[in-house]
GROMACS .gro file of C-alpha atoms in nm:
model
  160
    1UNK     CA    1  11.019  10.071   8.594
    2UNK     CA    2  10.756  10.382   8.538
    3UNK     CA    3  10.525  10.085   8.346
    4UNK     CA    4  10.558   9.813   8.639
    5UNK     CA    5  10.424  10.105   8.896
    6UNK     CA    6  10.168  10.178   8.691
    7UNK     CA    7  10.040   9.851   8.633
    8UNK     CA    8  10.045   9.823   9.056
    9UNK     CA    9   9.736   9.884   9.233
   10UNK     CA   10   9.721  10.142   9.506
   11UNK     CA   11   9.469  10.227   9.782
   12UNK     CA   12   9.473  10.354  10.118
   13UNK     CA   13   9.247  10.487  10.433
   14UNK     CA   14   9.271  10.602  10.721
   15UNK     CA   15   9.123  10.402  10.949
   16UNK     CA   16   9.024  10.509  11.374
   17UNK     CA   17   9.218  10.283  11.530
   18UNK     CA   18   9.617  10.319  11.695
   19UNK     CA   19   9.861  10.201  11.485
   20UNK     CA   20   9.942   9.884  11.716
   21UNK     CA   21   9.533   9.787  11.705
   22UNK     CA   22   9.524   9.899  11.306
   23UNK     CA   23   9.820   9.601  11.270
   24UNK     CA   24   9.625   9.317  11.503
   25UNK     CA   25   9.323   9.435  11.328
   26UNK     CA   26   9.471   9.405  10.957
   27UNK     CA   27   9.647   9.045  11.047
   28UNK     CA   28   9.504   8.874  11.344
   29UNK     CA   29   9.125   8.983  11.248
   30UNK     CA   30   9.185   8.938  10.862
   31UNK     CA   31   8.888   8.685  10.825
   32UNK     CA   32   8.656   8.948  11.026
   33UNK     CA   33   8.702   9.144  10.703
   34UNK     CA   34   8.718   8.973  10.440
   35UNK     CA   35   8.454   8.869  10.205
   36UNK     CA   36   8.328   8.514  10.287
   37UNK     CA   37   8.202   8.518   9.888
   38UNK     CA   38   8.607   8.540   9.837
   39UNK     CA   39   8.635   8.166   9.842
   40UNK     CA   40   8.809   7.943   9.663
   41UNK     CA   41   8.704   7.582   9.839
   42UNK     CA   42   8.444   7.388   9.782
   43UNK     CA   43   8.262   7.432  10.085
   44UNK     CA   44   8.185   7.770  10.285
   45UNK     CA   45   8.480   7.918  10.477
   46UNK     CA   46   8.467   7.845  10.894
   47UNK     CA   47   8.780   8.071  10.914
   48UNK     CA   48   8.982   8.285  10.730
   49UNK     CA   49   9.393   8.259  10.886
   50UNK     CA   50   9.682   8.501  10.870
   51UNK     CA   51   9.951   8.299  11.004
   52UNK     CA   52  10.205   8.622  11.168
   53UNK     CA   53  10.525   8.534  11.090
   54UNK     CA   54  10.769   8.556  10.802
   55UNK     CA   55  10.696   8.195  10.592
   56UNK     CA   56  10.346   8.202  10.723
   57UNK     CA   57  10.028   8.123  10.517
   58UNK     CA   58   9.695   8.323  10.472
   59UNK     CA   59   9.434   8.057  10.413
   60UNK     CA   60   9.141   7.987  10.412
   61UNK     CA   61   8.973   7.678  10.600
   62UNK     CA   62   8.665   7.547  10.510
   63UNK     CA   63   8.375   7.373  10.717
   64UNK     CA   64   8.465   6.994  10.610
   65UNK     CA   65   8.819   7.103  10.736
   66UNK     CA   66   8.965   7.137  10.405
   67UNK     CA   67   9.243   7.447  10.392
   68UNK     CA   68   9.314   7.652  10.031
   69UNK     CA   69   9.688   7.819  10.102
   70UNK     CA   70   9.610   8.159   9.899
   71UNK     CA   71   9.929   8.353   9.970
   72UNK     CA   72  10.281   8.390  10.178
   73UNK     CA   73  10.395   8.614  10.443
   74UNK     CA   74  10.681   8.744  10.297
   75UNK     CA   75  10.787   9.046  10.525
   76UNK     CA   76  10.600   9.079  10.890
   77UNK     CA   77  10.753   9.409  11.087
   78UNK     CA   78  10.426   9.491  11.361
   79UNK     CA   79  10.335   9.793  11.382
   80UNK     CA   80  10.464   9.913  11.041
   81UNK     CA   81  10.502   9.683  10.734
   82UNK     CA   82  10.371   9.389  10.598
   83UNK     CA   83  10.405   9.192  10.292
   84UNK     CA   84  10.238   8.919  10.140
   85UNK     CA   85  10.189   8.686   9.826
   86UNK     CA   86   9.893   8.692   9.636
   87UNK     CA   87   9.879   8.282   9.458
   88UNK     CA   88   9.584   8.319   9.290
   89UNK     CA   89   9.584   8.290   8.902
   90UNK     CA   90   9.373   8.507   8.639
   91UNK     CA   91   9.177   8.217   8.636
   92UNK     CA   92   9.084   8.244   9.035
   93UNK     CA   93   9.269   7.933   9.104
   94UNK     CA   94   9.599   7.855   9.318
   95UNK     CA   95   9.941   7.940   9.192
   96UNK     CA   96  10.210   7.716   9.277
   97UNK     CA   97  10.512   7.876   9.131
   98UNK     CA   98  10.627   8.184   9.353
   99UNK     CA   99  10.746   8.300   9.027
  100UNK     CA  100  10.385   8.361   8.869
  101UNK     CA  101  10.285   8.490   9.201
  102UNK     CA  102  10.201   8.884   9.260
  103UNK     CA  103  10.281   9.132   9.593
  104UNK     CA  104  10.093   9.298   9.821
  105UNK     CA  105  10.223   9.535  10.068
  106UNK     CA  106  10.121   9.718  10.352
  107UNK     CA  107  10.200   9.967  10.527
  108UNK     CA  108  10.033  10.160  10.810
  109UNK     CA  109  10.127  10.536  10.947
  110UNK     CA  110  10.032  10.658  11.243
  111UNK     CA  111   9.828  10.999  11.181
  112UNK     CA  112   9.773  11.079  11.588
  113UNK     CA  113   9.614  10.892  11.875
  114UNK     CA  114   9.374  10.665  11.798
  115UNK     CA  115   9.410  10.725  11.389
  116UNK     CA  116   9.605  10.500  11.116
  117UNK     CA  117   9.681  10.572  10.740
  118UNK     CA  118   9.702  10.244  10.586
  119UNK     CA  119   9.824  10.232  10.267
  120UNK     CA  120   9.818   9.918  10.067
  121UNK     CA  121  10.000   9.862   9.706
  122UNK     CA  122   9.932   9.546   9.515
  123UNK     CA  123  10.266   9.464   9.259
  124UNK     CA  124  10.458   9.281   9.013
  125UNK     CA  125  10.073   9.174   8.858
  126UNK     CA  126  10.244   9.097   8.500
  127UNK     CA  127  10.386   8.806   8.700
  128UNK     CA  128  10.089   8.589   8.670
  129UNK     CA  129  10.136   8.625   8.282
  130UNK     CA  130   9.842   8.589   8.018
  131UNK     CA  131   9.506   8.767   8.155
  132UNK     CA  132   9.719   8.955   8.443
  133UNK     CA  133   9.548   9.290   8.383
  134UNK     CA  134   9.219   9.132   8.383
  135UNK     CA  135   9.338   9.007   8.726
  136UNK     CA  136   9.477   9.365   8.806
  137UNK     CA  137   9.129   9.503   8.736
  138UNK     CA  138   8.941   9.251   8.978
  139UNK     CA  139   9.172   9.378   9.244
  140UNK     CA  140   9.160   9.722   9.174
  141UNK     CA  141   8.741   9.689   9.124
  142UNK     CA  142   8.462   9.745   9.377
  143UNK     CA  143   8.450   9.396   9.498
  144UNK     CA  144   8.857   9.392   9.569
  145UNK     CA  145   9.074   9.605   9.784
  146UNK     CA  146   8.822   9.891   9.834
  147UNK     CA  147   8.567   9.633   9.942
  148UNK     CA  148   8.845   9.495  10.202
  149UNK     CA  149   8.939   9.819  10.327
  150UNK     CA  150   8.594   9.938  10.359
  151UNK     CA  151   8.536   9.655  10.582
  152UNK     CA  152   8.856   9.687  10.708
  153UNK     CA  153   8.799  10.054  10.847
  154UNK     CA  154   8.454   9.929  10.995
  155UNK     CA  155   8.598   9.631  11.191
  156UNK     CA  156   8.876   9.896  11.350
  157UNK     CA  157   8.572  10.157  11.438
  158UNK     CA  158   8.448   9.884  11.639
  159UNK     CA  159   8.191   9.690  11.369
  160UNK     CA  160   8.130   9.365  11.293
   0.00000   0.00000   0.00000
């Protein structure tokens, strides 16, 4: 067990927004945050969709209409918890088998009026088998979850 949560990746911020808004924020304004660059279609990305509900989608839909399905909501509980797939391969391409598939939950704490800890913890990486800890590392890297929360926390201050 020790191995698996060490081979999870963990970040979190606090972010100045009420837990309820840090929630919407994190789900309903998900493509406000993250990185259009993060794209998997063809085409560039018109919107970026957090479907909030329990068997829900996060996808992305591209300009030509086109949709890439990149993950599963897998627990929604507003203003608390949230839990989601993550189907893309090592190789940066969809993962159809929910086995090979990794975590990523979410959890947000409310630190006093108008501020949020959000803590996120990315799991069960091995999953995606050969070249998962290259995977784990792209996550864990500049240009993955910091790089989301970053842009996260800005969106709640009232940013972009």
């Amino acid at each position: 067990m020790s191995e698996q949560l060490e081979r999870a990746v963990r970040h979190s911020i606090s972010v100045a927004a009420p837990i309820d808004k840090a929630f919407e924020v994190f789900t309903e304004g998900f493509g406000r945050f993250k990185p259009p660059e993060h794209n998997l279609l063809g085409v560039p990305i018109a919107e970026t969709v957090f479907e909030t509900h329990v068997g829900g989608s996060l996808l992305d839909r591209g300009v030509d209409g086109s949709e890439c399905r990149w993950g599963r909501v897998l627990a929604f509980e507003p203003p608390t918890r949230l839990v989601f797939s993550w189907d893309i391969s090592p190789a940066w391409q969809i993962e159809t088998d929910p086995a090979r598939t990794s975590e990523v939950e979410v959890t947000f704490v409310a630190e006093g009026p108008g501020q949020t800890r959000v803590e996120l913890e990315h799991r069960h990486l091995h999953r995606h088998g050969d070249g998962w800890d290259a995977l784990r590392h792209g996550v864990d890297g500049d240009q993955g979850w910091p790089l989301y929360l970053e842009r996260y926390a800005a969106v709640c201050a009232g940013g972009r």
